[in-house]
Coordinates of C-alpha atoms in Angstrom, one line a residue:
X286 CA -129.2 46.1 161.3
X287 CA -125.7 44.7 161.1
X288 CA -124.8 41.1 161.2
X289 CA -124.2 39.8 164.8
X290 CA -122.8 36.6 166.2
X291 CA -125.6 34.6 167.8
X292 CA -128.3 36.0 165.5
X293 CA -129.8 34.8 162.2
X294 CA -129.0 36.3 158.8
X295 CA -130.3 35.4 155.3
X296 CA -128.5 34.9 152.0
X297 CA -128.8 38.0 149.7
X298 CA -127.4 36.4 146.5
X299 CA -129.0 33.9 144.1
X300 CA -126.6 31.1 145.2
X301 CA -124.0 31.3 148.0
X302 CA -121.3 28.7 148.4
X303 CA -120.5 27.3 151.8
X304 CA -116.8 26.9 152.3
X305 CA -114.8 24.6 154.6
X306 CA -112.7 27.6 155.7
X307 CA -111.6 31.0 154.3
X308 CA -108.1 29.6 153.8
X309 CA -109.5 26.7 151.6
X310 CA -110.6 28.9 148.8
X311 CA -108.5 29.0 145.6
X312 CA -107.8 31.8 143.1
X313 CA -110.2 30.1 140.6
X314 CA -113.0 30.5 143.2
X315 CA -112.9 34.3 143.0
X316 CA -116.2 34.7 141.0
X317 CA -118.1 32.8 143.7
X318 CA -116.7 35.1 146.5
X319 CA -117.9 38.5 145.3
X320 CA -120.9 40.4 146.5
X321 CA -122.7 39.3 143.4
X322 CA -121.6 35.6 143.6
X323 CA -121.4 34.8 139.9
X324 CA -121.8 31.1 140.1
X325 CA -122.1 30.3 136.3
X326 CA -118.8 32.1 135.7
X327 CA -117.2 30.2 138.6
X328 CA -118.4 26.8 137.4
X329 CA -117.3 27.4 133.8
X330 CA -113.8 28.3 135.0
X331 CA -113.3 25.0 137.0
X332 CA -111.6 22.0 135.5
X333 CA -112.7 18.4 136.3
X334 CA -110.3 18.1 139.3
X335 CA -111.3 21.6 140.7
X336 CA -115.0 20.6 140.6
X337 CA -114.4 17.9 143.2
X338 CA -112.2 19.7 145.7
X339 CA -113.1 19.3 149.3
X340 CA -113.1 23.1 149.9
X341 CA -116.8 23.4 149.0
X342 CA -119.3 22.0 151.6
X343 CA -122.7 23.0 150.2
X344 CA -124.5 25.9 148.7
X345 CA -127.4 28.1 150.0
X346 CA -130.2 29.7 148.0
X347 CA -131.5 33.3 148.1
X348 CA -133.3 34.0 151.3
X349 CA -132.0 30.9 153.1
X350 CA -131.5 31.4 156.8
X351 CA -128.2 30.9 158.6
X352 CA -127.2 31.3 162.3
X353 CA -124.1 33.5 162.5
X354 CA -121.6 32.1 165.0
X355 CA -118.5 34.2 164.2
X356 CA -117.6 37.3 162.2
X357 CA -114.0 37.9 161.0
X358 CA -112.6 41.3 160.2
X359 CA -111.5 40.0 156.8
X360 CA -115.1 39.7 155.6
X361 CA -115.9 36.1 156.5
X362 CA -118.7 34.7 158.6
X363 CA -118.8 31.3 160.2
X364 CA -122.4 30.1 160.0
X365 CA -124.8 27.2 160.5
X366 CA -127.1 26.6 157.5
X367 CA -130.3 25.9 159.6
X368 CA -132.3 24.7 156.6
X369 CA -129.8 22.0 155.7
X370 CA -130.0 19.3 158.4
X371 CA -126.6 17.7 159.1
X372 CA -127.0 15.8 162.4
X373 CA -123.5 14.3 162.4
X374 CA -121.9 17.7 162.1
X375 CA -124.1 20.0 164.1
X376 CA -127.7 19.4 165.3
X377 CA -128.6 23.0 164.3
X378 CA -127.7 22.5 160.6
X379 CA -124.7 22.5 158.2
X380 CA -121.7 24.5 159.4
X381 CA -119.3 26.4 157.2
X382 CA -118.1 29.8 156.1
X383 CA -119.6 32.4 153.9
X384 CA -118.4 35.9 152.7
X385 CA -120.3 38.4 154.8
X386 CA -121.1 40.4 151.6
X387 CA -123.4 37.6 150.6
X388 CA -125.5 37.9 153.8
X389 CA -127.9 40.5 155.2
X390 CA -129.6 40.8 158.6
X391 CA -133.1 39.5 159.0
X392 CA -135.6 42.3 158.4
X393 CA -138.4 42.8 160.9
X394 CA -141.6 41.2 160.0
X395 CA -144.2 43.7 158.7
X396 CA -147.9 43.5 157.9
X397 CA -146.9 43.1 154.2
X398 CA -145.0 39.9 154.9
X399 CA -147.9 37.9 156.1
X400 CA -148.8 36.5 152.7
X401 CA -148.0 32.8 152.0
X402 CA -144.5 32.4 150.4
X403 CA -144.0 31.7 146.8
X404 CA -141.5 29.2 145.4
X405 CA -139.5 29.6 142.2
X406 CA -140.4 26.8 139.8
X407 CA -138.4 27.9 136.8
X408 CA -135.1 26.0 136.7
X409 CA -133.2 29.3 136.5
X410 CA -134.7 32.8 136.4
X411 CA -133.7 36.4 137.1
X412 CA -135.2 39.1 139.3
X413 CA -135.8 42.4 137.5
X414 CA -136.0 46.1 138.6
X415 CA -139.4 46.5 137.0
X416 CA -141.7 44.4 134.9
X417 CA -139.7 43.5 131.8
X418 CA -136.9 45.8 133.1
X419 CA -133.2 45.2 133.6
X420 CA -132.1 42.1 135.5
X421 CA -130.9 43.0 139.0
X422 CA -130.3 39.5 140.4
X423 CA -129.6 36.8 137.8
X424 CA -129.2 33.1 138.3
X425 CA -132.0 32.5 140.9
X426 CA -132.9 28.7 140.9
X427 CA -135.8 26.4 141.4
X428 CA -136.7 25.9 145.1
X429 CA -135.9 29.5 146.1
X430 CA -138.6 30.9 148.4
X431 CA -139.7 34.5 148.1
X432 CA -142.2 36.7 149.9
X433 CA -144.8 38.3 147.6
X434 CA -144.9 42.1 147.6
X435 CA -148.2 42.5 145.9
X436 CA -150.4 41.1 143.1
X437 CA -149.2 40.2 139.7
X438 CA -149.3 42.8 137.0
X439 CA -149.2 42.1 133.3
X440 CA -147.8 38.7 133.9
X441 CA -145.1 39.9 136.3
X442 CA -145.0 39.4 140.1
X443 CA -143.3 41.7 142.7
X444 CA -141.4 40.0 145.5
X445 CA -139.4 41.1 148.6
X446 CA -135.8 40.2 148.2
X447 CA -133.2 40.2 151.0
X448 CA -130.8 43.1 150.7
X449 CA -133.0 45.0 148.2
X450 CA -134.8 48.2 149.3
X451 CA -137.5 47.9 146.7
X452 CA -139.4 44.9 145.5
X453 CA -138.0 43.1 142.4
X454 CA -140.0 41.4 139.7
X455 CA -140.1 38.1 137.8
X456 CA -142.5 36.4 135.4
X457 CA -145.5 35.2 137.4
X458 CA -145.3 31.9 135.6
X459 CA -141.9 31.3 137.2
X460 CA -143.5 31.1 140.6
X461 CA -145.9 28.7 142.4
X462 CA -147.6 28.9 145.8
X463 CA -145.7 27.1 148.5
X464 CA -147.6 23.8 149.2
X465 CA -148.3 22.6 152.7
X466 CA -149.0 19.1 151.3
X467 CA -146.2 16.5 151.0
X468 CA -145.3 15.8 147.4
X469 CA -145.7 12.5 145.7
X470 CA -142.4 10.9 144.7
X471 CA -142.9 11.4 141.0
X472 CA -143.2 15.2 141.5
X473 CA -139.8 15.4 143.1
X474 CA -138.4 13.1 140.4
X475 CA -139.8 15.5 137.7
X476 CA -137.9 18.4 139.3
X477 CA -134.7 16.4 139.4
X478 CA -135.1 15.4 135.8
X479 CA -134.9 19.1 134.8
X480 CA -131.3 19.0 136.1
X481 CA -130.2 16.5 133.4
X482 CA -126.8 17.4 132.0
X483 CA -126.1 19.9 134.8
X484 CA -122.4 19.6 135.6
X485 CA -121.2 17.8 138.8
X486 CA -119.9 20.1 141.5
X487 CA -118.9 18.7 144.9
X488 CA -121.2 20.5 147.3
X489 CA -123.3 21.9 144.5
X490 CA -126.9 22.6 145.2
X491 CA -128.3 24.4 142.2
X492 CA -129.0 24.2 138.5
X493 CA -125.6 25.7 137.8
X494 CA -123.8 22.7 139.3
X495 CA -124.8 20.0 141.7
X496 CA -123.8 16.8 143.5
X497 CA -125.6 13.6 144.1
X498 CA -127.1 14.4 147.5
X499 CA -127.7 18.0 146.5
X500 CA -129.9 16.8 143.6
X501 CA -132.1 14.9 146.1
X502 CA -132.1 17.7 148.6
X503 CA -133.1 20.3 146.0
X504 CA -135.8 18.2 144.3
X505 CA -137.7 17.7 147.6
X506 CA -136.9 21.2 148.8
X507 CA -138.9 22.6 145.8
X508 CA -142.0 21.2 147.7
X509 CA -141.0 22.4 151.2
X510 CA -139.5 19.0 152.3
X511 CA -136.1 19.7 154.0
X512 CA -134.1 16.5 153.7
X513 CA -130.6 16.3 155.2
X514 CA -127.8 17.6 153.0
X515 CA -125.5 14.6 152.9
X516 CA -126.3 11.1 151.5
X517 CA -125.6 9.1 154.6
X518 CA -127.9 11.4 156.6
X519 CA -130.6 11.2 153.9
X520 CA -130.5 7.4 154.4
X521 CA -131.3 7.8 158.1
X522 CA -134.1 10.3 157.4
X523 CA -135.9 8.0 154.9
X524 CA -137.8 4.7 155.0
X525 CA -136.0 1.5 153.9
X526 CA -137.8 -0.7 151.3
X527 CA -137.2 -4.3 150.3
X528 CA -135.2 -4.3 147.1
X529 CA -137.7 -4.9 144.3
X530 CA -140.4 -2.8 145.9
X531 CA -138.9 0.5 144.8
X532 CA -140.9 2.8 142.4
X533 CA -140.0 5.9 140.4
X534 CA -139.1 8.7 142.8
X535 CA -137.6 6.4 145.5
X536 CA -133.9 6.5 146.4
X537 CA -131.0 4.1 145.9
X538 CA -128.1 4.2 148.3
X539 CA -124.6 2.9 147.6
X540 CA -121.7 2.0 149.9
X541 CA -118.6 -0.2 149.7
X542 CA -118.2 -3.0 152.2
X543 CA -117.5 -1.7 155.7
X544 CA -117.7 1.9 154.5
X545 CA -120.4 4.6 155.0
X546 CA -122.8 5.5 152.2
X547 CA -121.0 7.5 149.5
X548 CA -123.6 7.9 146.7
X549 CA -127.3 8.3 146.1
X550 CA -129.6 8.2 143.1
X551 CA -133.3 8.6 142.3
X552 CA -135.2 5.6 141.0
X553 CA -136.6 6.3 137.5
X554 CA -138.2 2.9 136.7
X555 CA -139.7 -0.1 138.4
X556 CA -137.1 -2.9 138.4
X557 CA -137.4 -5.0 135.2
X558 CA -136.8 -8.7 134.6
X559 CA -133.7 -9.9 136.5
X560 CA -133.8 -6.9 138.8
X561 CA -132.6 -4.5 136.1
X562 CA -132.7 -1.0 137.6
X563 CA -132.4 2.6 136.4
X564 CA -131.7 5.8 138.2
X565 CA -131.1 9.6 137.8
X566 CA -128.0 10.8 139.6
X567 CA -125.3 13.4 139.7
X568 CA -122.4 11.3 138.5
X569 CA -119.1 12.0 140.2
X570 CA -116.8 14.1 138.0
X571 CA -119.4 14.1 135.2
X572 CA -123.0 15.4 135.0
X573 CA -126.5 14.6 136.0
X574 CA -127.5 11.5 134.0
X575 CA -130.2 8.9 133.8
X576 CA -129.0 5.4 133.2
X577 CA -129.2 1.7 134.1
X578 CA -127.2 0.6 137.1
X579 CA -123.8 -0.7 136.0
X580 CA -122.3 -3.8 137.4
X581 CA -120.2 -1.7 139.9
X582 CA -123.3 0.2 141.0
X583 CA -125.2 -3.0 141.6
X584 CA -122.3 -4.4 143.6
X585 CA -122.4 -1.4 145.9
X586 CA -126.2 -1.0 146.1
X587 CA -127.0 -1.3 149.8
X588 CA -130.7 -0.3 149.8
X589 CA -133.7 1.4 148.4
X590 CA -135.6 4.0 150.5
X591 CA -138.7 6.2 150.3
X592 CA -139.1 9.8 151.4

């Protein structure tokens, strides 16, 4: 079934990048625009300034649902990412543009699709044509949801993959059952800690490159909790705490006087003597780091929240 405006589609690549507009893309973005969406090559080709351009809005993971609102003859689709809440932009989800080659129509549900979904727990993995066979889809990241296509065999698990006629395989140890129970904060923090040293990419939402709110969104998404995509919306969706009551896995929010929230970090330690605080965060123009709050961070700290 072809893509159609007004209908849902799903992402068929490991990580798809959501763009502000087709005209906003740059020559350096070419690897991210192909039918294979080679995100590691794209990221490695960006310099520091290119990593923070406003042409990128967010990223979507394999199997993530979108609502198609427009199809252009030049191979672009305007979509709403319905699994990334963005109330201030669109009540349905995060709006933007994707190459149509990175999408596929939603397949009809069959009797084999009734099993509980699985979640990728490996930081990065690849999907193979057969157990221990060639990689068909590399770069699949933690938090990706997949539908099982049968029992494990010799330590490998078959899964249904959007856009693939036959099931693909990955090590069974790279998957966990999707949990219906809400995670404790330390579990989400542990996922975020696995992103240490991942490069900062504005709009990034994967282990190949990530931004501050993307780190928070992805850490909780691993457990099925869909927080909003942007930091200011994440503040609205979480519960404020009295400063000093925060614990590891809670969130710090930052804003300058009279301005909206511009940064978020994950608490990594109970505040020490004198209110000394530490956090894990995707540091603008740098990487994911864990560090004490600097004087500037303390001056712009506007609250601690709990998911």
